[in-house]
mmCIF file of C-alpha atoms in Angstrom:
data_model
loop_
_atom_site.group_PDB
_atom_site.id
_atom_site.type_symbol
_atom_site.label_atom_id
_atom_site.label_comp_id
_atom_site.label_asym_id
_atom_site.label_seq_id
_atom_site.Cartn_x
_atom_site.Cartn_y
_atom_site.Cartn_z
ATOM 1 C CA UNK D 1 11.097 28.889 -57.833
ATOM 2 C CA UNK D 2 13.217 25.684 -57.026
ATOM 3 C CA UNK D 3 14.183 27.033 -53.559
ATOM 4 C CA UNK D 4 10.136 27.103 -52.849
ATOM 5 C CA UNK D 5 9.546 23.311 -54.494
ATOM 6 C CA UNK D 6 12.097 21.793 -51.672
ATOM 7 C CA UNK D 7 10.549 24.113 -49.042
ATOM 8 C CA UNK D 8 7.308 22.931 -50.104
ATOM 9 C CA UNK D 9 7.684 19.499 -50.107
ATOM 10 C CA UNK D 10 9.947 19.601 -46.752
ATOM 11 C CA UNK D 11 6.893 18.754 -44.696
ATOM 12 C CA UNK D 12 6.593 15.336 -46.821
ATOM 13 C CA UNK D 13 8.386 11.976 -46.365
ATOM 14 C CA UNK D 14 8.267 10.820 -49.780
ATOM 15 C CA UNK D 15 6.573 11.605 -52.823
ATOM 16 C CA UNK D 16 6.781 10.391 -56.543
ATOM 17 C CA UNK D 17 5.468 12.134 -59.338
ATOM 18 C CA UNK D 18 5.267 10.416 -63.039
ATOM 19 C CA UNK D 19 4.449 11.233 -66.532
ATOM 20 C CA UNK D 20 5.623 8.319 -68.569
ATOM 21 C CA UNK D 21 2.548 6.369 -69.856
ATOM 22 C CA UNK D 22 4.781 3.354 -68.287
ATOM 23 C CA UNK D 23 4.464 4.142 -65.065
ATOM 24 C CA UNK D 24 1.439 4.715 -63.049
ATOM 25 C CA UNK D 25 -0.218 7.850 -62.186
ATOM 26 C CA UNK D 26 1.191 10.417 -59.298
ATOM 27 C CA UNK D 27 0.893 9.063 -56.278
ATOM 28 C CA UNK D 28 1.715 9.616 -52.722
ATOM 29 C CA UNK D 29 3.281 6.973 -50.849
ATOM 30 C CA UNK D 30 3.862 8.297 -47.191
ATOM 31 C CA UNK D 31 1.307 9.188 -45.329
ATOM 32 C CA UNK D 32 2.123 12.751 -43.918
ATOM 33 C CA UNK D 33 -0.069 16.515 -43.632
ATOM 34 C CA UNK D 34 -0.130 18.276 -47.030
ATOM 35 C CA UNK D 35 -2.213 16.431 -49.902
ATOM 36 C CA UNK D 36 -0.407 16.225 -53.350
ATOM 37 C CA UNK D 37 -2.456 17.196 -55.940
ATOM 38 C CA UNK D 38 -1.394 17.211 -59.939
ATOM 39 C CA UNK D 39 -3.785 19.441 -62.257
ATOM 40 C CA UNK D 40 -3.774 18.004 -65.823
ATOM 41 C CA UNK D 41 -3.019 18.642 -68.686
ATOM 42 C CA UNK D 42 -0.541 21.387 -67.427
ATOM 43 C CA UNK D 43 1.099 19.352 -65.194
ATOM 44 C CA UNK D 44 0.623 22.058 -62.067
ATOM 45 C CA UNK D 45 1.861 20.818 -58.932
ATOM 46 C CA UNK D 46 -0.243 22.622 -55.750
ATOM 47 C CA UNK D 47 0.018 21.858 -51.910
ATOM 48 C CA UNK D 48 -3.872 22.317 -50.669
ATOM 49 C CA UNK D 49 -5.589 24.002 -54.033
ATOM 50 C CA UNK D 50 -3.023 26.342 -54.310
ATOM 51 C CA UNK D 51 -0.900 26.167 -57.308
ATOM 52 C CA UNK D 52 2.674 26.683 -56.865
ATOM 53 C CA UNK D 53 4.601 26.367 -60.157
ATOM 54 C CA UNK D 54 3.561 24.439 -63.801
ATOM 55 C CA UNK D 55 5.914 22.057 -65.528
ATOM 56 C CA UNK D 56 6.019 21.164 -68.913
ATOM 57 C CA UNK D 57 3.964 17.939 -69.504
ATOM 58 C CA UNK D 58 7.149 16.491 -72.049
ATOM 59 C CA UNK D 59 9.608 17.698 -69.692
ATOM 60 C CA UNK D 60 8.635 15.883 -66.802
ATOM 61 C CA UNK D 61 9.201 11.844 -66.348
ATOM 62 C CA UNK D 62 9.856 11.906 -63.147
ATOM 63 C CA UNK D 63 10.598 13.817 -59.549
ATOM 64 C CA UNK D 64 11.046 12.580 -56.080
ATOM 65 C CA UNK D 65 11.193 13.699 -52.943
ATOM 66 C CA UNK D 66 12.704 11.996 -49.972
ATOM 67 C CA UNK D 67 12.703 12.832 -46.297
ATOM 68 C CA UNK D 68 15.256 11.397 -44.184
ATOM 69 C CA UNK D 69 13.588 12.161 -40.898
ATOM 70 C CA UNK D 70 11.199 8.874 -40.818
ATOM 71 C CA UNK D 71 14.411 6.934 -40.358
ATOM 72 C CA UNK D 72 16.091 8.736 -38.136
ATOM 73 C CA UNK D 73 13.214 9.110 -35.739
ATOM 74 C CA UNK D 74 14.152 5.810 -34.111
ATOM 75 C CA UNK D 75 11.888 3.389 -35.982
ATOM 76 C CA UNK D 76 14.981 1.451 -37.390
ATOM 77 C CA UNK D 77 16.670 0.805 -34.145
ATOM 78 C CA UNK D 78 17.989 -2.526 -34.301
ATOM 79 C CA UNK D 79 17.655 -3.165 -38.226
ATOM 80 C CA UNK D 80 20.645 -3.511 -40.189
ATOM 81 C CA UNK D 81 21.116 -4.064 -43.679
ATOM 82 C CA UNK D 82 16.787 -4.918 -43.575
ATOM 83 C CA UNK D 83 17.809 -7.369 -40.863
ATOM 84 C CA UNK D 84 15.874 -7.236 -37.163
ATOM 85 C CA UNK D 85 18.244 -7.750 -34.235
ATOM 86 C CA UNK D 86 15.480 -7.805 -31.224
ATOM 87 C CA UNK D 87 18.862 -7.513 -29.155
ATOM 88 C CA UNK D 88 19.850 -4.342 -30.201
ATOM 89 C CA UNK D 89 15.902 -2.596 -30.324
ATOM 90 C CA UNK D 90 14.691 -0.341 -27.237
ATOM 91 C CA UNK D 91 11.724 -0.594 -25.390
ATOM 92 C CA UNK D 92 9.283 2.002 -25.615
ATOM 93 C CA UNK D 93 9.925 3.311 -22.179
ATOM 94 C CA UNK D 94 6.610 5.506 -20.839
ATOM 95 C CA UNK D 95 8.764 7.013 -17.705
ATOM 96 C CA UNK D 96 11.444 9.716 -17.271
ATOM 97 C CA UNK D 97 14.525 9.507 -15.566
ATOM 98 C CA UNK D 98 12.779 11.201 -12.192
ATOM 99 C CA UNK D 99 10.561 7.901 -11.902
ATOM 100 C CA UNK D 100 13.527 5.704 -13.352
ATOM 101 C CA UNK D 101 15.764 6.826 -10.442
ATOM 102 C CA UNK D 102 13.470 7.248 -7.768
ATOM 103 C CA UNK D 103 12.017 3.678 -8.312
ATOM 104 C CA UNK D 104 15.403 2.197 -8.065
ATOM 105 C CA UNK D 105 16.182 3.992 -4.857
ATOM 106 C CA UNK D 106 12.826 2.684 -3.421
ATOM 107 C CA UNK D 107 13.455 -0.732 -4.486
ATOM 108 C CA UNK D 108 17.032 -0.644 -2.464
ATOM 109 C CA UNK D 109 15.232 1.111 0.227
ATOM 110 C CA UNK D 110 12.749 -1.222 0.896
ATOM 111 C CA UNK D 111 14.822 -4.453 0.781
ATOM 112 C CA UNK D 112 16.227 -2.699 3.526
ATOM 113 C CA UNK D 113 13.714 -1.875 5.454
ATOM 114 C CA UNK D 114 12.421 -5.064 5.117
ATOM 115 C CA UNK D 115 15.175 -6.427 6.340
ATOM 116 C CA UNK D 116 15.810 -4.803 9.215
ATOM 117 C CA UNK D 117 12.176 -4.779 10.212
ATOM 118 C CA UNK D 118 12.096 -8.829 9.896
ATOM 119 C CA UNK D 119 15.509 -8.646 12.492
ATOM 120 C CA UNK D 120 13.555 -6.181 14.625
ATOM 121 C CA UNK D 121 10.288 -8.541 14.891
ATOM 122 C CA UNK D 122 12.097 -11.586 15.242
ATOM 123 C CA UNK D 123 12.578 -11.169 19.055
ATOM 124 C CA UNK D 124 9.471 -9.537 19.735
ATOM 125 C CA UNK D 125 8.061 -12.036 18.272
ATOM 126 C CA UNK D 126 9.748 -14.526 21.122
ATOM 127 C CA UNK D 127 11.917 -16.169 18.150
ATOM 128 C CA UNK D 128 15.334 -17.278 19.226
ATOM 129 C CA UNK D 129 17.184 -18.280 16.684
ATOM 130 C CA UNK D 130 20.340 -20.034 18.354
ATOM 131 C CA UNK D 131 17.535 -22.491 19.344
ATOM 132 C CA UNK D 132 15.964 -23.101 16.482
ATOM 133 C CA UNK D 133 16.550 -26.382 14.353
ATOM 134 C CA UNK D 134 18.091 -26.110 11.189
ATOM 135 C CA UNK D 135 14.824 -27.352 9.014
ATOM 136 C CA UNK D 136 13.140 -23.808 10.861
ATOM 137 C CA UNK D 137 16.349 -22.177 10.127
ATOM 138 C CA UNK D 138 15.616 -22.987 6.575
ATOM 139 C CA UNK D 139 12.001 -22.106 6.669
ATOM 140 C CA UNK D 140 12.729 -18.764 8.420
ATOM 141 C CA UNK D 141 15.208 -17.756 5.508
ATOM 142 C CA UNK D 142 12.193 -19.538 3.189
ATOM 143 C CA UNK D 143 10.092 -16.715 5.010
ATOM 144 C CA UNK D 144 12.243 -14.019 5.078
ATOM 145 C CA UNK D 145 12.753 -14.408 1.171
ATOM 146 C CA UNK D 146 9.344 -14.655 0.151
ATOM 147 C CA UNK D 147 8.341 -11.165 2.507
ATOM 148 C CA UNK D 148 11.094 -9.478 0.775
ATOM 149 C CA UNK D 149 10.323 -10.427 -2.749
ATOM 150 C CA UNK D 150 6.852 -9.859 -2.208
ATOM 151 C CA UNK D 151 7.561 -5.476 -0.858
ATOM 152 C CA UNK D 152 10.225 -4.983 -3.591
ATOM 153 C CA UNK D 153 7.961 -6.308 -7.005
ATOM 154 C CA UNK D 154 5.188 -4.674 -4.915
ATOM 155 C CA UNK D 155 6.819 -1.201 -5.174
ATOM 156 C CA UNK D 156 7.758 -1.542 -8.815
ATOM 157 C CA UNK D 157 4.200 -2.660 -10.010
ATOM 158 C CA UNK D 158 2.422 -0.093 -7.849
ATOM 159 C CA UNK D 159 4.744 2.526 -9.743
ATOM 160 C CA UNK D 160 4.436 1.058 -13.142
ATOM 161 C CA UNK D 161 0.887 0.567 -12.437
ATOM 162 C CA UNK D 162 0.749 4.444 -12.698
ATOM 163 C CA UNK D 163 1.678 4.371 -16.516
ATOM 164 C CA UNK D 164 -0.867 1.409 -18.233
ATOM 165 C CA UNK D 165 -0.975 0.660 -20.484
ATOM 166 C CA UNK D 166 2.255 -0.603 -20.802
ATOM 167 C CA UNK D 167 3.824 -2.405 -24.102
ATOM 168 C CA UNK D 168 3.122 -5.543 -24.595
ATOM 169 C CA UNK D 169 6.710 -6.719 -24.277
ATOM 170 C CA UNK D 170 7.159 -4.918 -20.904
ATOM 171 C CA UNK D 171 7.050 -7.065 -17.448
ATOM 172 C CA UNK D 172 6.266 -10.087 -19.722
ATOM 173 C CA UNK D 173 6.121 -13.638 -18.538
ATOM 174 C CA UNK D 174 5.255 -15.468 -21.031
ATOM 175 C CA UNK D 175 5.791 -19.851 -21.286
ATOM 176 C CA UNK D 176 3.958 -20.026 -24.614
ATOM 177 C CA UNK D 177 6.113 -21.076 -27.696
ATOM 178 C CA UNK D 178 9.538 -22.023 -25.773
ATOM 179 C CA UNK D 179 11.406 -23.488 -28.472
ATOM 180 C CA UNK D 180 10.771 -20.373 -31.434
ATOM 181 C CA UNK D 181 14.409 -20.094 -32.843
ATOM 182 C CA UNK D 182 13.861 -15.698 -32.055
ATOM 183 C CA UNK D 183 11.751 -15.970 -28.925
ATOM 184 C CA UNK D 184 11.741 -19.034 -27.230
ATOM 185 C CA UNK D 185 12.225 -18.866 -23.738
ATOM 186 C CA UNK D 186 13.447 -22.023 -22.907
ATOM 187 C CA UNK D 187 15.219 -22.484 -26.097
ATOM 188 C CA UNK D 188 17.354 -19.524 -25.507
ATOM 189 C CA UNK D 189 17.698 -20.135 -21.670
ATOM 190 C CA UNK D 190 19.543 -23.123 -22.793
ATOM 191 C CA UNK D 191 21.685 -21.125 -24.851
ATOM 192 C CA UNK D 192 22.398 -18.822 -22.170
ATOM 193 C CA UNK D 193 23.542 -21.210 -19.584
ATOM 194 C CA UNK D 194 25.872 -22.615 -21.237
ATOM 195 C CA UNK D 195 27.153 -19.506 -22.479
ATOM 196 C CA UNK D 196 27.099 -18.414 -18.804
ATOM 197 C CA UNK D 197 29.034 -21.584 -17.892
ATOM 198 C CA UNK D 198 31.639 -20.850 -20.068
ATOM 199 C CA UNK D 199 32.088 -17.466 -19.719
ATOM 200 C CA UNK D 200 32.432 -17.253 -16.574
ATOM 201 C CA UNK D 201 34.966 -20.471 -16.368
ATOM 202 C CA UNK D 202 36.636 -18.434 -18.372
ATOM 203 C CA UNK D 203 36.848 -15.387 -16.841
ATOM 204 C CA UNK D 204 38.076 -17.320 -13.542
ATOM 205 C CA UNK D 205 40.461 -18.837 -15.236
ATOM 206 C CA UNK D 206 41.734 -15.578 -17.082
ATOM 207 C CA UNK D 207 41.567 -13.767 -13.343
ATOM 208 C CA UNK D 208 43.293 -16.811 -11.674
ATOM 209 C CA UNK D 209 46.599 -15.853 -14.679
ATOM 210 C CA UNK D 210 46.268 -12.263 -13.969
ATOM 211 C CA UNK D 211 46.198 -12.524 -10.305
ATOM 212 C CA UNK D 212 47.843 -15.901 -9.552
ATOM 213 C CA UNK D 213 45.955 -17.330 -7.187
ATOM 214 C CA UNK D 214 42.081 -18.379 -7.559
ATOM 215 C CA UNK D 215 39.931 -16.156 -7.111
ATOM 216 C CA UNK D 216 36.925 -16.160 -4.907
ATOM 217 C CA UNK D 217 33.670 -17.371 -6.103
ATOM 218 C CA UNK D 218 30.448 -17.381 -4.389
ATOM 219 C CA UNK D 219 31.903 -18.853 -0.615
ATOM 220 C CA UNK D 220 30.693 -15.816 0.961
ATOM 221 C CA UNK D 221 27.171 -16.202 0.557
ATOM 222 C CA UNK D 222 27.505 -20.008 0.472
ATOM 223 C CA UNK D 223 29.490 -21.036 3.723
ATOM 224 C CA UNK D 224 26.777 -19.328 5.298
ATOM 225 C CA UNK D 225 24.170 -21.674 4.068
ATOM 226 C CA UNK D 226 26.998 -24.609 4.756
ATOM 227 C CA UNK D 227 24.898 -26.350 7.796
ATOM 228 C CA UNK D 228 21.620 -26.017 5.702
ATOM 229 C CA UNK D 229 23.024 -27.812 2.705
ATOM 230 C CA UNK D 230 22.345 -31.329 2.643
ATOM 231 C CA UNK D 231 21.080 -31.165 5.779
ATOM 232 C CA UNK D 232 17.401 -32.514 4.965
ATOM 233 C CA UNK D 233 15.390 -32.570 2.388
ATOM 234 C CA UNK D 234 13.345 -29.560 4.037
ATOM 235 C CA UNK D 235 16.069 -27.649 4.273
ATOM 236 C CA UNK D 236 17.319 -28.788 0.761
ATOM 237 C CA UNK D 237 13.222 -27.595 -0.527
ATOM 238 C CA UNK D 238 13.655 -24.077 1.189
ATOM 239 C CA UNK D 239 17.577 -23.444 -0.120
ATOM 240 C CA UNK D 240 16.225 -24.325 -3.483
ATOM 241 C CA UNK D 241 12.707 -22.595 -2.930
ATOM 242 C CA UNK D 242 14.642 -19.308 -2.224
ATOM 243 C CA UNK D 243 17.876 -19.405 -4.666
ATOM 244 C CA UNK D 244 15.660 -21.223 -7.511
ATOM 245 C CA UNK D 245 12.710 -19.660 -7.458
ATOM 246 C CA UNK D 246 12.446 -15.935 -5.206
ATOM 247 C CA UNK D 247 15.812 -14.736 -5.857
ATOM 248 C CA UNK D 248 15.417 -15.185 -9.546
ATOM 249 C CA UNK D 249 12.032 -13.554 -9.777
ATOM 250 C CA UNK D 250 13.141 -11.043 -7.450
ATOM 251 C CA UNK D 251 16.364 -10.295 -9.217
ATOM 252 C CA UNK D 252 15.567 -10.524 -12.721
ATOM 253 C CA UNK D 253 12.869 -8.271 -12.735
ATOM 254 C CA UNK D 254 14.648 -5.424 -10.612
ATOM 255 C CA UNK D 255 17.566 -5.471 -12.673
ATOM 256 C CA UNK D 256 16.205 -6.574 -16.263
ATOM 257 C CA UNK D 257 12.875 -5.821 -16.237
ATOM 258 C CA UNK D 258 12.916 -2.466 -14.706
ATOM 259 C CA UNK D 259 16.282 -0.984 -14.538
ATOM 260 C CA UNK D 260 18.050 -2.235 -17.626
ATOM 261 C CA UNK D 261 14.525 -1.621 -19.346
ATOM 262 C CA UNK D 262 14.414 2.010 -18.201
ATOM 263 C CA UNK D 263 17.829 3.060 -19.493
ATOM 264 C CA UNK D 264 17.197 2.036 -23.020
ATOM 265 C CA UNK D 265 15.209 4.728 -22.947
ATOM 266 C CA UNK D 266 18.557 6.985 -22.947
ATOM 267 C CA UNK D 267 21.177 4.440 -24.160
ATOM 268 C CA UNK D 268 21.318 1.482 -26.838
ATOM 269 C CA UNK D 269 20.196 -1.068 -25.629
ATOM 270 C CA UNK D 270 24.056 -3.309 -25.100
ATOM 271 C CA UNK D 271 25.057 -0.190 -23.235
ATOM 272 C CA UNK D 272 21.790 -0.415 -21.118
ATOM 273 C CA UNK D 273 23.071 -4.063 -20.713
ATOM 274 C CA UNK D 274 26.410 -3.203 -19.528
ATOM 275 C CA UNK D 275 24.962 -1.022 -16.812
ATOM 276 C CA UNK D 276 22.762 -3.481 -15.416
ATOM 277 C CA UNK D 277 25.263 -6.085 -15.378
ATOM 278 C CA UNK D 278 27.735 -4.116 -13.486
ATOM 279 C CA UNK D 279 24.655 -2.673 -10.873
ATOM 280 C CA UNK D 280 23.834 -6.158 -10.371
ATOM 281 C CA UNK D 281 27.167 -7.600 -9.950
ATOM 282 C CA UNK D 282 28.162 -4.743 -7.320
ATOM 283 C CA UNK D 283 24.433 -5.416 -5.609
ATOM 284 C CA UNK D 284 25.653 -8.690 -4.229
ATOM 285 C CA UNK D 285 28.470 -6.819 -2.278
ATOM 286 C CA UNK D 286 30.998 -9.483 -2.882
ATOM 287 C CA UNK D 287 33.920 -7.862 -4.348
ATOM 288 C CA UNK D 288 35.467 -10.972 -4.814
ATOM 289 C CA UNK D 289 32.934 -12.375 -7.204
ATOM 290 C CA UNK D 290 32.506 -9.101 -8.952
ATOM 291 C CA UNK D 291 34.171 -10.402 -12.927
ATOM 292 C CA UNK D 292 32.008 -13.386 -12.773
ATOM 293 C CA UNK D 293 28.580 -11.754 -11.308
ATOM 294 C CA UNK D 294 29.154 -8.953 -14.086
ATOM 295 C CA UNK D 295 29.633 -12.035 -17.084
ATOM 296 C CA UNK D 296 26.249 -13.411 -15.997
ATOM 297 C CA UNK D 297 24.604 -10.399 -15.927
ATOM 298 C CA UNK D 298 25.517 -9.540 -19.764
ATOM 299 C CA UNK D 299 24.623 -12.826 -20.419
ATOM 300 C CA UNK D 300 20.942 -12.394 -18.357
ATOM 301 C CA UNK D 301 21.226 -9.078 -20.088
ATOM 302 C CA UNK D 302 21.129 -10.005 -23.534
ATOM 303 C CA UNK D 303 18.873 -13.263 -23.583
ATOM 304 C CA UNK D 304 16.234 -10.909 -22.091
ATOM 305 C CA UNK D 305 16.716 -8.096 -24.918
ATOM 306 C CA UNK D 306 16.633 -11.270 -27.739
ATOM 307 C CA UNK D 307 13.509 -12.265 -26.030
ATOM 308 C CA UNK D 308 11.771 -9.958 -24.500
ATOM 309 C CA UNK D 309 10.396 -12.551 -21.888
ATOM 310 C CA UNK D 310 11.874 -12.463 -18.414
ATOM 311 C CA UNK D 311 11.049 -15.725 -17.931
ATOM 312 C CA UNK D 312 14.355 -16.204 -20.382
ATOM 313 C CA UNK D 313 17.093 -14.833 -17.691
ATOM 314 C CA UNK D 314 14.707 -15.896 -14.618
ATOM 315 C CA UNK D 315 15.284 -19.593 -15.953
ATOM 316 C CA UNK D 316 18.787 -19.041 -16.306
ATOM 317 C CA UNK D 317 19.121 -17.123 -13.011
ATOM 318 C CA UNK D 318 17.376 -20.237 -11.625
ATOM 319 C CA UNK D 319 19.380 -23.318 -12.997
ATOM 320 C CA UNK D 320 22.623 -21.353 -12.273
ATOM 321 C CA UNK D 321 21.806 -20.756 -8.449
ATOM 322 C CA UNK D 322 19.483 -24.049 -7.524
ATOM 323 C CA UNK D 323 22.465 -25.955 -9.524
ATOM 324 C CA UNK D 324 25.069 -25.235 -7.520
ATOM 325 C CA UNK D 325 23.015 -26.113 -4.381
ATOM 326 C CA UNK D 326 22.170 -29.559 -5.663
ATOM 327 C CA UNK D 327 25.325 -30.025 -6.846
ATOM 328 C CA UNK D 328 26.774 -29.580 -2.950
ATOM 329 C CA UNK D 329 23.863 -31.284 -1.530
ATOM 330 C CA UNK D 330 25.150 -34.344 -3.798
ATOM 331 C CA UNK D 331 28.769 -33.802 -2.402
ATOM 332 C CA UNK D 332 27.618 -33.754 0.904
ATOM 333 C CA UNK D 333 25.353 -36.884 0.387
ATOM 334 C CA UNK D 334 28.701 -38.746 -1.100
ATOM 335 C CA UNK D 335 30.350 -37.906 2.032
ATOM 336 C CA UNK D 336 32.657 -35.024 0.395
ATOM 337 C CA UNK D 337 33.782 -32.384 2.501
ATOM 338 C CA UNK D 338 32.124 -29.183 0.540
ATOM 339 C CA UNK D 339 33.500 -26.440 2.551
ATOM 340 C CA UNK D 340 36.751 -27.999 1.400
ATOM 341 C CA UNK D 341 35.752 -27.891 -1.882
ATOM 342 C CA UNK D 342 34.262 -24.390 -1.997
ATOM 343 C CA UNK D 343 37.427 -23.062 -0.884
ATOM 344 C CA UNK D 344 39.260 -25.334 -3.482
ATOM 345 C CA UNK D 345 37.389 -23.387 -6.044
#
């Protein structure tokens, strides 16, 4: 008879039954299939209007039942102790891996494509660029940004498109309340870069022990921009226009708002981080700068899951790259020599 109570009452989250005067009547305080209903005065306890067994009304003060399953079914991801960490909770994911994957691979495809299409209609289009002027140099890169940033987010939101409606906290960019101490976006973009700064001083400094000599930063990318910097303020606008503004939009939502997004779906959410960071970091193809890239990106990483607001790591993405632009168009201005300087540090 025991054996058939628990089996009866398996189907239930919780249930308390009571028969001290002190305490209120039976009640049931999950919502879940089977009704609970108490016959009086023998006390009968009956799924439906079946009875299944009669207990003593003296005997009984008072029996619960507890089912473990509504807490393991995901709903207290990122609570600890009754405390909400936002950066440890998942997103609610609508997609498999099959669309996870195959988005990705689309998105690399088509910055591709786009690239090498822009190269191919270049000359058909009677555009030389060994005699263009730097300011058009600029505004060609300006160009070629903007086309590329427009196919890739096109891609994603055509996909995602597929799946509305999405959560609320999905694709989100959001400038209301920028200073709330859990969700601000501005207030914890502030955070973040200077986490970002150190961190990553750090790690050169902790690669420059190991390795004993300093290691390479961003020169790559940035002595190819060398004749731009400085140059005008046009060119200064378009350098800033495209590492300030397009790459961080671009970026940010490929790598946080999609990709690290997607794999919570399969993996807590600091391991989704992780991934991301390193995907990101290996994305700029600069081996050198690979420790530092893959610090920022935990750091992009994790502002994002505390806010759930891309505009959080897009900000930070933004200072971080326009910042070190203005900071060498300043050089230059002063008359410093900042290809010397990049290769200094």
């Amino acid at each position: 008879m025991v054996s058939s109570i628990f089996l009866s009452v398996a189907q239930s989250s919780f249930y308390c039954i009571s028969d001290s005067p002190r305490l209120p009547s039976p009640r049931l305080l999950a919502k879940q299939s089977h009704p609970l209903i108490i016959n009086r005065p023998n006390s009968s306890l009956s799924f439906g209007t079946s009875p299944i067994f009669s207990i003593p009304k003296r005997r009984l003060h008072s029996v619960c039942f507890f089912n473990a399953r509504e807490k393991s079914n995901g709903n207290f991801d990122g609570q600890e102790g009754g405390l909400d960490w936002p950066i440890l909770k998942r997103w609610e994911v609508p997609w498999q891996w099959q669309t996870a994957s195959l988005t990705s691979l689309a998105c690399g495809l088509s910055f591709v494509l786009t690239g090498l299409a822009e190269a191919a209609a270049i000359p058909l289009l009677g555009i030389k660029i060994e005699e263009l002027s730097l300011d058009e140099k600029a505004e060609l890169l300006f160009l070629d940004q903007s086309i590329t940033t427009a196919v890739v987010l096109g891609v994603i939101y055509s996909i995602a498109n597929t799946f509305q409606p999405l959560p609320e906290d999905m694709f989100r960019y959001d400038l209301r309340e920028p200073f709330n101490l859990q969700k601000g976006w501005l207030l914890w973009a502030v955070i973040g870069l200077v986490s970002a700064l150190i961190a990553v001083a750090l790690t050169g400094v902790a690669m420059s022990a190991f390795s004993g000599e300093t290691p390479q930063r961003e020169t790559d990318s940035l002595v190819l921009l060398l004749p731009l910097i400085g140059s005008s303020s046009i060119s200064t606008a378009c350098l800033v226009g495209i590492t300030g503004v397009l790459a961080p939009i671009l970026e940010e939502t490929v790598f946080r708002g999609f990709f690290m997004v997607s794999l919570t779906k399969w993996v807590p959410t600091p391991i989704s981080v992780l991934i991301s960071a390193a995907v990101f970091a290996i994305a700029h193809l600069t081996p050198g700068e690979f420790p530092q890239l893959f610090v920022l990106g935990i750091i992009l990483g994790f502002s994002y899951a505390q806010t759930r607001n891309l505009v959080t790591p897009i900000t930070i993405h933004a200072f971080w790259n326009s910042g070190v632009i203005l900071i060498l168009t300043f050089l230059q201005l002063q008359g410093y020599d900042i290809k010397e300087i990049l290769q200094a540090t």
